[in-house]
Coordinates of N, CA and C and ligand atoms in Angstrom, one line a residue:
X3 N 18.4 9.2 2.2 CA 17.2 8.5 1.7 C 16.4 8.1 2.9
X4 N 14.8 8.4 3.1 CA 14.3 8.2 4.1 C 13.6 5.9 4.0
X5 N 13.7 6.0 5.2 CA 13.1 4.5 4.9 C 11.8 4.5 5.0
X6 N 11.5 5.2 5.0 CA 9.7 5.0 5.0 C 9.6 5.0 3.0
X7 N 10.6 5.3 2.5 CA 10.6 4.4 0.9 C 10.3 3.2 0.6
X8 N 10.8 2.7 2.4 CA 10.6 1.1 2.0 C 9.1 0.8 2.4
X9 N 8.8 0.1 1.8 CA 6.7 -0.4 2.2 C 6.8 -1.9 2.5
X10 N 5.3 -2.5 2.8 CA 5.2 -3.7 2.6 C 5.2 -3.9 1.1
X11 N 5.5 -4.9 0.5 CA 5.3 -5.6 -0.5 C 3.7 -6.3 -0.3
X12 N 2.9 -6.1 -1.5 CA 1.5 -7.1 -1.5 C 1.4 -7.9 -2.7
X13 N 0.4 -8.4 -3.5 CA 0.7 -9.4 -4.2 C 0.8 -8.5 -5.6
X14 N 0.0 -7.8 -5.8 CA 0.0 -6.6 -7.3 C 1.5 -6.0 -7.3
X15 N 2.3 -6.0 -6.1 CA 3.8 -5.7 -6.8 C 4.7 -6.7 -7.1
X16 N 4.2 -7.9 -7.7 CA 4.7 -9.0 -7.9 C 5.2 -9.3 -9.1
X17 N 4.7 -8.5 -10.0 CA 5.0 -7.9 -11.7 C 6.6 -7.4 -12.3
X18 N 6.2 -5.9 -10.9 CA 7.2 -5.4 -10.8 C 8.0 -6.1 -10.1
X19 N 8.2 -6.4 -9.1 CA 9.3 -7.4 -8.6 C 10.1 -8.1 -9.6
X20 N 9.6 -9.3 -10.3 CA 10.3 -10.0 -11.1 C 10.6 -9.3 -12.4
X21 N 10.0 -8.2 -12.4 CA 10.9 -7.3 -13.5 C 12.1 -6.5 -12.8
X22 N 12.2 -6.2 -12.0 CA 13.5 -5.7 -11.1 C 14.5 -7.0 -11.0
X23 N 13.9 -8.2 -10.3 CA 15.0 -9.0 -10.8 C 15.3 -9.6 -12.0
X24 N 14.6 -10.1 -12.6 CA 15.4 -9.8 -14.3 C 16.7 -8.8 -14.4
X25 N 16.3 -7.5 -14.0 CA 17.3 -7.0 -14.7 C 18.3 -7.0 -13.3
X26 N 18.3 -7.3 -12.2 CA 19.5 -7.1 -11.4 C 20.1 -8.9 -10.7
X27 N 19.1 -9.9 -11.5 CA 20.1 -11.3 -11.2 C 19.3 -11.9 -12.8
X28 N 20.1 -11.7 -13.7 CA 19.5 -11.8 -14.6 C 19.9 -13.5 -14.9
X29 N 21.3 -14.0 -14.2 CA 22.0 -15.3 -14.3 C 21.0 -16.2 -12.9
X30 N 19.8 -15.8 -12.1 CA 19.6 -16.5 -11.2 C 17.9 -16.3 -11.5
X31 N 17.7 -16.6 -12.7 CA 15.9 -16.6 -13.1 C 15.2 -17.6 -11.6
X32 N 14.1 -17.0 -11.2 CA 13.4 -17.4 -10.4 C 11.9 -17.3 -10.6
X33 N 10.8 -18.2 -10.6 CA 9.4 -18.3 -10.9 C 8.7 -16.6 -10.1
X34 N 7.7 -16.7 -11.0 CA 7.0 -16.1 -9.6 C 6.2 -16.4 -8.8
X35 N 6.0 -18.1 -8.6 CA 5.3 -18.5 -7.7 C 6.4 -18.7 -6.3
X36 N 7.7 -18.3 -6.4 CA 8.4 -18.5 -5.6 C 8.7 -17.2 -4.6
X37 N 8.7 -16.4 -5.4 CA 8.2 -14.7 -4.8 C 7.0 -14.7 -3.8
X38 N 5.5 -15.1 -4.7 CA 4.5 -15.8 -4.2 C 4.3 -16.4 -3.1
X39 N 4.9 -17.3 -2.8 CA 4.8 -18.2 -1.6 C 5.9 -17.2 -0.5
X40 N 7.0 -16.7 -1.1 CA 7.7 -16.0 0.3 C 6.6 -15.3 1.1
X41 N 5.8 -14.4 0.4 CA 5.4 -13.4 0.5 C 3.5 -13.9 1.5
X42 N 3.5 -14.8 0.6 CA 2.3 -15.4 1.6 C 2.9 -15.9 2.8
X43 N 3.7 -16.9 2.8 CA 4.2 -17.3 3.9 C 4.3 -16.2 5.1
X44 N 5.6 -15.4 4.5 CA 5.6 -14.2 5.7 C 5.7 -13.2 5.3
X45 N 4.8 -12.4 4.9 CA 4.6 -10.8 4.4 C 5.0 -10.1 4.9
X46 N 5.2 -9.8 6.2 CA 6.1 -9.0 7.0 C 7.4 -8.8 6.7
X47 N 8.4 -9.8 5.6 CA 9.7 -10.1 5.5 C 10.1 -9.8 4.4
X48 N 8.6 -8.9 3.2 CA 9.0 -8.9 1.9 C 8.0 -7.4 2.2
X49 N 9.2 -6.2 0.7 CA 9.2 -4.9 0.8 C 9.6 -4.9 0.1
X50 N 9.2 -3.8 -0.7 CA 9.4 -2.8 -1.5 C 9.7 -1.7 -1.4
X51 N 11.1 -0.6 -2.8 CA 11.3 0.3 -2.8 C 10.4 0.7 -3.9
X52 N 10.0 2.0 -3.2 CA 9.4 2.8 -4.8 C 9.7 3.9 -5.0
X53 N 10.2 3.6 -6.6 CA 10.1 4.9 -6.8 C 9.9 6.0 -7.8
X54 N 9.8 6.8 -8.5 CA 9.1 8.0 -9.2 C 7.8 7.5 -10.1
X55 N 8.4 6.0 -10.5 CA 7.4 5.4 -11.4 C 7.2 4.0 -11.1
X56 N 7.1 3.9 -9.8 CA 6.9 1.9 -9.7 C 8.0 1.8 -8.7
X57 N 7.7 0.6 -8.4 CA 9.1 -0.6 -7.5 C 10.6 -0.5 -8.2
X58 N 11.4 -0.1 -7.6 CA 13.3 -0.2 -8.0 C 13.9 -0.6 -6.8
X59 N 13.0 -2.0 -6.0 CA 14.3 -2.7 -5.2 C 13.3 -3.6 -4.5
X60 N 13.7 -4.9 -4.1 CA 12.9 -5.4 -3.3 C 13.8 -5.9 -2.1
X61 N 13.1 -6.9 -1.1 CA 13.5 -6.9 -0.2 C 12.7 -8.6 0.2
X62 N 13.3 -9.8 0.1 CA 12.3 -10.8 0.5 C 13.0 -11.5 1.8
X63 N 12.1 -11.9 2.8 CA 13.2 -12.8 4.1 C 12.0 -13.8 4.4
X64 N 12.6 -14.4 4.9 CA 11.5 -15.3 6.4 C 12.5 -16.3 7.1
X65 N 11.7 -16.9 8.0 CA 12.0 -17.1 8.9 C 12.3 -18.7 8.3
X66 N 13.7 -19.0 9.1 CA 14.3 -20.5 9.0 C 15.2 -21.2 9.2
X67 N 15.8 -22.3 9.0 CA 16.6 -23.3 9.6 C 18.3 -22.7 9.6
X68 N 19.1 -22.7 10.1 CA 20.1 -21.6 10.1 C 21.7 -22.8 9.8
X69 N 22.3 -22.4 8.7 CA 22.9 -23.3 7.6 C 22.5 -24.0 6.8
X70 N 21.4 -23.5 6.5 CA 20.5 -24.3 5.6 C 20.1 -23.6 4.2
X71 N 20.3 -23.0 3.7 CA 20.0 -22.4 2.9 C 19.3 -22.7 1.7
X72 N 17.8 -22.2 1.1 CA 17.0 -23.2 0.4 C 17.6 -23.0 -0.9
X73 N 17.7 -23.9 -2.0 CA 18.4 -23.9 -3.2 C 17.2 -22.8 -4.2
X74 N 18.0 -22.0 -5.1 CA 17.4 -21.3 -6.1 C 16.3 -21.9 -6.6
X75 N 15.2 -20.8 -6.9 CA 14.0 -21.4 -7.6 C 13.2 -22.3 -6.9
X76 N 12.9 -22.6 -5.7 CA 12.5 -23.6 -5.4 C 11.5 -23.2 -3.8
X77 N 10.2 -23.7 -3.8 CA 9.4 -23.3 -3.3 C 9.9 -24.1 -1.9
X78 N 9.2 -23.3 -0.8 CA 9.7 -23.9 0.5 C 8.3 -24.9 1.4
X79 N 7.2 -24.9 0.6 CA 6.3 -25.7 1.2 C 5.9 -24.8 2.4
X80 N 6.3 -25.2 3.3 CA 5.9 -24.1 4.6 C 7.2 -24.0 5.5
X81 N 7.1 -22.8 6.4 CA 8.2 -22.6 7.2 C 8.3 -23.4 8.5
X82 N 10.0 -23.4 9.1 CA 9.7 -24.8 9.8 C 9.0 -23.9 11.3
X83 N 8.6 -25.2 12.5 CA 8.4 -24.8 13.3 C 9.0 -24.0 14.6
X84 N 10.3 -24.8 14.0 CA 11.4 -24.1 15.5 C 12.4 -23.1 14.3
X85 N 12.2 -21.7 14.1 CA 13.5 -21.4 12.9 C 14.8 -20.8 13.9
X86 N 15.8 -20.7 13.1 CA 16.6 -20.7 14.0 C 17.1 -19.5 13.4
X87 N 17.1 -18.9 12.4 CA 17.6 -17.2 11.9 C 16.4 -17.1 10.5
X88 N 16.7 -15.8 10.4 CA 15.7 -14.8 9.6 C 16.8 -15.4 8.4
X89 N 16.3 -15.8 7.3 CA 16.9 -15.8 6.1 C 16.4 -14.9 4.9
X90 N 17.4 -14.3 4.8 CA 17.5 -13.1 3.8 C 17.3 -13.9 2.0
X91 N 16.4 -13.8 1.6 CA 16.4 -14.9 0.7 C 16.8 -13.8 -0.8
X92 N 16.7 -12.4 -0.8 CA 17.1 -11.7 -2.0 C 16.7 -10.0 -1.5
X93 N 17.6 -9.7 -1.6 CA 17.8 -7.7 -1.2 C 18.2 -7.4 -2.5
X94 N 17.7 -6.9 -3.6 CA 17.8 -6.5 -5.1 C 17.1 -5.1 -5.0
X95 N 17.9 -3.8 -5.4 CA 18.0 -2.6 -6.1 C 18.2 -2.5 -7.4
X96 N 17.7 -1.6 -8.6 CA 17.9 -1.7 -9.7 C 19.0 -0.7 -9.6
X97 N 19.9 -0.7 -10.5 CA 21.1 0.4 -10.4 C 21.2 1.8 -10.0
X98 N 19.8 2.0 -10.8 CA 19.8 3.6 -10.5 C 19.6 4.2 -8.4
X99 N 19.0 2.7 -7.9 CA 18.7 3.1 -6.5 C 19.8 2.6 -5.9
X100 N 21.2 2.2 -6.4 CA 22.6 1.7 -5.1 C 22.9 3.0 -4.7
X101 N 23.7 2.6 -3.8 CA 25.1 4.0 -3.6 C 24.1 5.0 -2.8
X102 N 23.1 5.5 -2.3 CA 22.4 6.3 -1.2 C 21.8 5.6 0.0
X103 N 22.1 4.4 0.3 CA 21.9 4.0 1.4 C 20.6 3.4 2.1
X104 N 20.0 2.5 0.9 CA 18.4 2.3 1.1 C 18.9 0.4 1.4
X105 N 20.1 0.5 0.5 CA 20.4 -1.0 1.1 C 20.2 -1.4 2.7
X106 N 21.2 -0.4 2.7 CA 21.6 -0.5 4.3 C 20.5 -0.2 5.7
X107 N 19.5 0.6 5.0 CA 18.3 0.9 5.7 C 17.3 -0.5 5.6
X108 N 17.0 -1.0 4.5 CA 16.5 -2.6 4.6 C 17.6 -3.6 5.4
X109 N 18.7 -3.8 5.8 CA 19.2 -4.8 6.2 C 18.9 -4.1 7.6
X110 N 18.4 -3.1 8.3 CA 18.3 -2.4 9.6 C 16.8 -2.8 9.6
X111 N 16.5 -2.6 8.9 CA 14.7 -3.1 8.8 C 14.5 -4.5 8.7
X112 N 15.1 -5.5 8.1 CA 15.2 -6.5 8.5 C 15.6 -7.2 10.1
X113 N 16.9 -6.4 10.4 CA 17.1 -7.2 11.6 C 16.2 -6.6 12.5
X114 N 15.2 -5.6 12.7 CA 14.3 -5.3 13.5 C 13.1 -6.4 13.4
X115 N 12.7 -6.3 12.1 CA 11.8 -7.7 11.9 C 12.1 -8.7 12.2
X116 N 13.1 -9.4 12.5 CA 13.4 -10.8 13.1 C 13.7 -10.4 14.4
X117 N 14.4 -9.2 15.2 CA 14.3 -9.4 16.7 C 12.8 -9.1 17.2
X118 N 11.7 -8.7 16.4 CA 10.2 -8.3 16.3 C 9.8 -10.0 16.9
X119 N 10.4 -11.3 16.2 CA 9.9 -12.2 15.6 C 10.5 -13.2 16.2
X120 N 11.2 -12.5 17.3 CA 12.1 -13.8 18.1 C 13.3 -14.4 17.6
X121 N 14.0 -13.8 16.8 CA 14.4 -14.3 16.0 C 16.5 -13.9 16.1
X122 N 17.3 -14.4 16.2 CA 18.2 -14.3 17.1 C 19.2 -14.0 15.8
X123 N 18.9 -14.6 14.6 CA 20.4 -14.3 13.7 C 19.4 -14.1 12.8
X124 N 20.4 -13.0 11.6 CA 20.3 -13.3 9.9 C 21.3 -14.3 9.6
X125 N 20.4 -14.6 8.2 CA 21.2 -15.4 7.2 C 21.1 -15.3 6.1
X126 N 22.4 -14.9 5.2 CA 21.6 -15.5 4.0 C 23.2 -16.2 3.1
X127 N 22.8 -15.7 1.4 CA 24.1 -16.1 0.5 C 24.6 -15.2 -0.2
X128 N 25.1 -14.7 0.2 CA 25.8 -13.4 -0.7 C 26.2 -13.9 -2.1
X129 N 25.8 -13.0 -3.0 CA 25.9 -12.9 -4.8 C 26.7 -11.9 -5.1
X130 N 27.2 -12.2 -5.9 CA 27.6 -10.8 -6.8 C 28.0 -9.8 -6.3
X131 N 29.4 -10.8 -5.9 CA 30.2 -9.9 -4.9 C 29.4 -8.8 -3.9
X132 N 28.6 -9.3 -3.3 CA 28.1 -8.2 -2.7 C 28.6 -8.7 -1.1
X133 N 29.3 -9.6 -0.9 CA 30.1 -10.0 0.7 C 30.3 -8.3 1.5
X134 N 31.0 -7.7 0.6 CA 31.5 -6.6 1.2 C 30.3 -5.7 1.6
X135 N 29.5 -5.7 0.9 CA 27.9 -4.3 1.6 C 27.7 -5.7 2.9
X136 N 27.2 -7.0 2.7 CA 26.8 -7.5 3.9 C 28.0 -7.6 5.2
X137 N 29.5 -7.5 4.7 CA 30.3 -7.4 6.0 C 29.9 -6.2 6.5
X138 N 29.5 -4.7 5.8 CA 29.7 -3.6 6.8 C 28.0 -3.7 7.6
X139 N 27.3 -4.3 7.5 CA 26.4 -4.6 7.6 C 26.4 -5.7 9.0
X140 N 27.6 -6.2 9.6 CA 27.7 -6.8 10.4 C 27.5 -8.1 10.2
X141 N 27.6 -8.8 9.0 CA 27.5 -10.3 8.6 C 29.0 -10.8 8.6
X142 N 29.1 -12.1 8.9 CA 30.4 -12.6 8.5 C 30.5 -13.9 8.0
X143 N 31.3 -14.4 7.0 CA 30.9 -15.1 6.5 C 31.0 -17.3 7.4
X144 N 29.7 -18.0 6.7 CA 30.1 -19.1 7.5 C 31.0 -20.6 7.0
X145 N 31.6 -20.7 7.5 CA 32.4 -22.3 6.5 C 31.5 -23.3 7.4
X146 N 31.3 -24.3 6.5 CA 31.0 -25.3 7.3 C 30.5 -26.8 5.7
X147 N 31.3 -27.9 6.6 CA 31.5 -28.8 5.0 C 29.8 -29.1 4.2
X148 N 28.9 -29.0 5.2 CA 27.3 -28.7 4.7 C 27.1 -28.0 4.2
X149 N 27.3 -26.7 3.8 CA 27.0 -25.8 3.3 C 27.4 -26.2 2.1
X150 N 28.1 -26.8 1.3 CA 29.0 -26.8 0.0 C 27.8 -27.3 -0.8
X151 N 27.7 -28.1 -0.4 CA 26.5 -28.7 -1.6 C 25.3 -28.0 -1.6
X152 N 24.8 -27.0 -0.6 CA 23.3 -26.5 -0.4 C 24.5 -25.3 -1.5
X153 N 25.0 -24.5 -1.1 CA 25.7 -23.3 -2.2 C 25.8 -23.9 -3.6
X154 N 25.5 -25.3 -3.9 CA 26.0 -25.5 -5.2 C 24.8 -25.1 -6.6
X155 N 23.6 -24.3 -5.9 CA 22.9 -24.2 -7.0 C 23.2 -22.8 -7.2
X156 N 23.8 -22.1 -6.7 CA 24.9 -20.7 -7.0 C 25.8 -20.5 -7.8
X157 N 26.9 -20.0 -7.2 CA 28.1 -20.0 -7.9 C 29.4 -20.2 -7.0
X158 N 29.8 -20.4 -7.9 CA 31.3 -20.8 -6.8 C 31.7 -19.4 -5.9
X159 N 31.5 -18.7 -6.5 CA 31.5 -17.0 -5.7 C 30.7 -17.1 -4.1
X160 N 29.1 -18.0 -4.0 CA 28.6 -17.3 -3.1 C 29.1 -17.9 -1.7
X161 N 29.0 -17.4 -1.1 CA 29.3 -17.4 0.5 C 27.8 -17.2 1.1
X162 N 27.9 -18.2 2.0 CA 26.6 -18.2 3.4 C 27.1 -17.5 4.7
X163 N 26.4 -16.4 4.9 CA 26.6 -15.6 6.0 C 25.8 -15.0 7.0
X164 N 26.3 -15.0 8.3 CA 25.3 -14.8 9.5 C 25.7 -13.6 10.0
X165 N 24.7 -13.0 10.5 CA 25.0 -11.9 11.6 C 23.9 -12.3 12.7
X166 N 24.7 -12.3 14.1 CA 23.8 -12.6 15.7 C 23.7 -11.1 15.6
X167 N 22.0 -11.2 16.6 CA 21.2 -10.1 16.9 C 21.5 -10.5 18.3
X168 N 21.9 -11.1 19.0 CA 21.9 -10.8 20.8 C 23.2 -10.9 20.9
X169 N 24.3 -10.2 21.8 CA 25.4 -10.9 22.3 C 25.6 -12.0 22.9
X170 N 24.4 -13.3 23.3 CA 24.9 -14.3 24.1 C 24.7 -15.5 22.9
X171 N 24.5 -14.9 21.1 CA 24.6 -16.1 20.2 C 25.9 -15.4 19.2
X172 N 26.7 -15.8 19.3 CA 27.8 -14.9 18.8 C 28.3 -16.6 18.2
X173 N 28.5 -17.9 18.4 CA 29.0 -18.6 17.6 C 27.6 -19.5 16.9
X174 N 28.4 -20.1 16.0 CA 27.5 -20.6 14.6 C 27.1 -22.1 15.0
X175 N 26.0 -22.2 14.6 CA 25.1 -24.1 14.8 C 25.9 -24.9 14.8
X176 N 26.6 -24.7 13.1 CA 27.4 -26.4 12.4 C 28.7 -25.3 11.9
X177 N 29.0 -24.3 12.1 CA 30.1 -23.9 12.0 C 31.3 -23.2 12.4
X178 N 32.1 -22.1 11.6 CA 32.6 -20.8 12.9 C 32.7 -20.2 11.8
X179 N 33.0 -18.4 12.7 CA 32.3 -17.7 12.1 C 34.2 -17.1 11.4
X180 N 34.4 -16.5 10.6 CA 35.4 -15.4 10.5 C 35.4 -14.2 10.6
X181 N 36.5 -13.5 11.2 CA 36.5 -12.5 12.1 C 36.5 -11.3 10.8
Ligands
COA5 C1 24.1 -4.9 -2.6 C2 23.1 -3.8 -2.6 C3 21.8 -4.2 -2.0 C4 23.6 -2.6 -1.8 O1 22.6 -1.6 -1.7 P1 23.0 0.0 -1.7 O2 21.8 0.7 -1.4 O3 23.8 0.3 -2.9 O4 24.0 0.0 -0.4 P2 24.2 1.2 0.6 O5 24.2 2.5 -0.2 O6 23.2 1.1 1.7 O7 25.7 1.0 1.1 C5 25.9 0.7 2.5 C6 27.4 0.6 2.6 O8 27.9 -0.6 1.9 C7 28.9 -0.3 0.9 N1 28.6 -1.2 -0.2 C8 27.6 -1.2 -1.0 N2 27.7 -2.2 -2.0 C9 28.9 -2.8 -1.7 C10 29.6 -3.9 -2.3 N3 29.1 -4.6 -3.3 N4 30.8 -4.3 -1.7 C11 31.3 -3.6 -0.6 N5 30.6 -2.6 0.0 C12 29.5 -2.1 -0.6 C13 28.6 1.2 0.6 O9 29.8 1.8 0.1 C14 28.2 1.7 2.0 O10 29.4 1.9 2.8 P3 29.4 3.1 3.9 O11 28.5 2.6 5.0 O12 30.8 3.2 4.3 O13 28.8 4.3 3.2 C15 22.8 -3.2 -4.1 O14 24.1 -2.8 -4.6 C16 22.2 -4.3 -5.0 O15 21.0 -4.4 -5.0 N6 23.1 -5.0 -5.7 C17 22.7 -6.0 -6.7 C18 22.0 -7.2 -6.0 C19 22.8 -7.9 -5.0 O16 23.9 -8.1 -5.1 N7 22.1 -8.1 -3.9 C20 22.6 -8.9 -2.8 C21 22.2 -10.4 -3.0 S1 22.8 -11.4 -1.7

């Protein structure tokens, strides 16, 4: 699959967007003023797949505090001043687009946009069992006793996980990493 599939996201595919997630986090309903605000905020960190007939995957990030992860549904006001990793805030494919490699091509497109952006680590929360696409992906997952309560508007399943973009940040803020 080529990545030039993947586009910027603008505000007219904002429809499609939250009809893609509906049907691929149907247990994690989110506004669309919260899509909205990623997307104004930092446009550069939200994309789109399209395809034969519309959007089948999106892709939203920006830039921010690193162990911190902002609770579901919930608008961020503005982004901070000093961020400390690119937070992957939702990578959603509808079914028919897994399994050819467009995931993996956005999480390559991502870490280019945050080393674009100064930006030293990803982060995000893995769902739905999806740990294993972000381990081969170079994420690993982070413990740390702060995290527990920012994870609790999840599920007991999710895990917060980092991947460093330089070799000289290889250990974690407020935690460690597993091998
Ligand atoms: C997770 C998701 C983005 C993966 O996208 P994808 O396009 O199917 O993944 P790719 O085809 O690029 O797969 C890349 C590699 O990860 C592996 N992989 C994919 N999904 C996996 C999973 N859930 N667990 C373990 N490995 C997985 C693939 O086998 C492939 O391995 P390879 O490099 O050896 O060939 C997609 O399945 C999806 O949207 N799932 C539902 C939403 C979701 O869970 N999003 C993540 C929220 S944090």
């Amino acid at each position: 699959m080529s990545d030039t599939l993947w586009r910027p996201m603008t505000a007219t595919d904002l429809p499609a967007v939250l009809a893609v997630a509906a049907v691929v986090h149907p247990g994690y309903p989110e506004d669309e003023a919260v899509f909205a605000e990623r997307l104004r905020l930092f446009p550069l960190g939200c994309l789109v797949l399209d395809g034969p007939v519309g959007p089948i995957g999106y892709v939203v990030a920006h830039p921010w505090r690193r162990a911190a992860p902002p609770a579901l549904n919930r608008l961020l006001g503005a982004l901070p001043s000093q961020a400390g990793c690119f937070y992957i805030h939702d990578l959603a494919l509808l079914p028919q687009a897994r399994g050819s490699g467009a995931g993996g091509i956005a999480a390559a497109r991502l870490a280019e946009i945050a080393a674009d952006a100064g930006l030293s680590c990803l982060a995000l929360v893995a769902i739905d069992g999806s740990s294993g696409f972000w381990r081969r992906q170079g994420f690993r997952e982070v413990h740390a006793p702060a995290l527990a309560e920012k994870l609790a508007s999840y599920d007991d399943a999710a895990r917060y996980m980092e991947r460093a973009l330089r070799p000289e940040h290889e250990t974690t803020a407020e935690g460690r990493t597993t091998p």
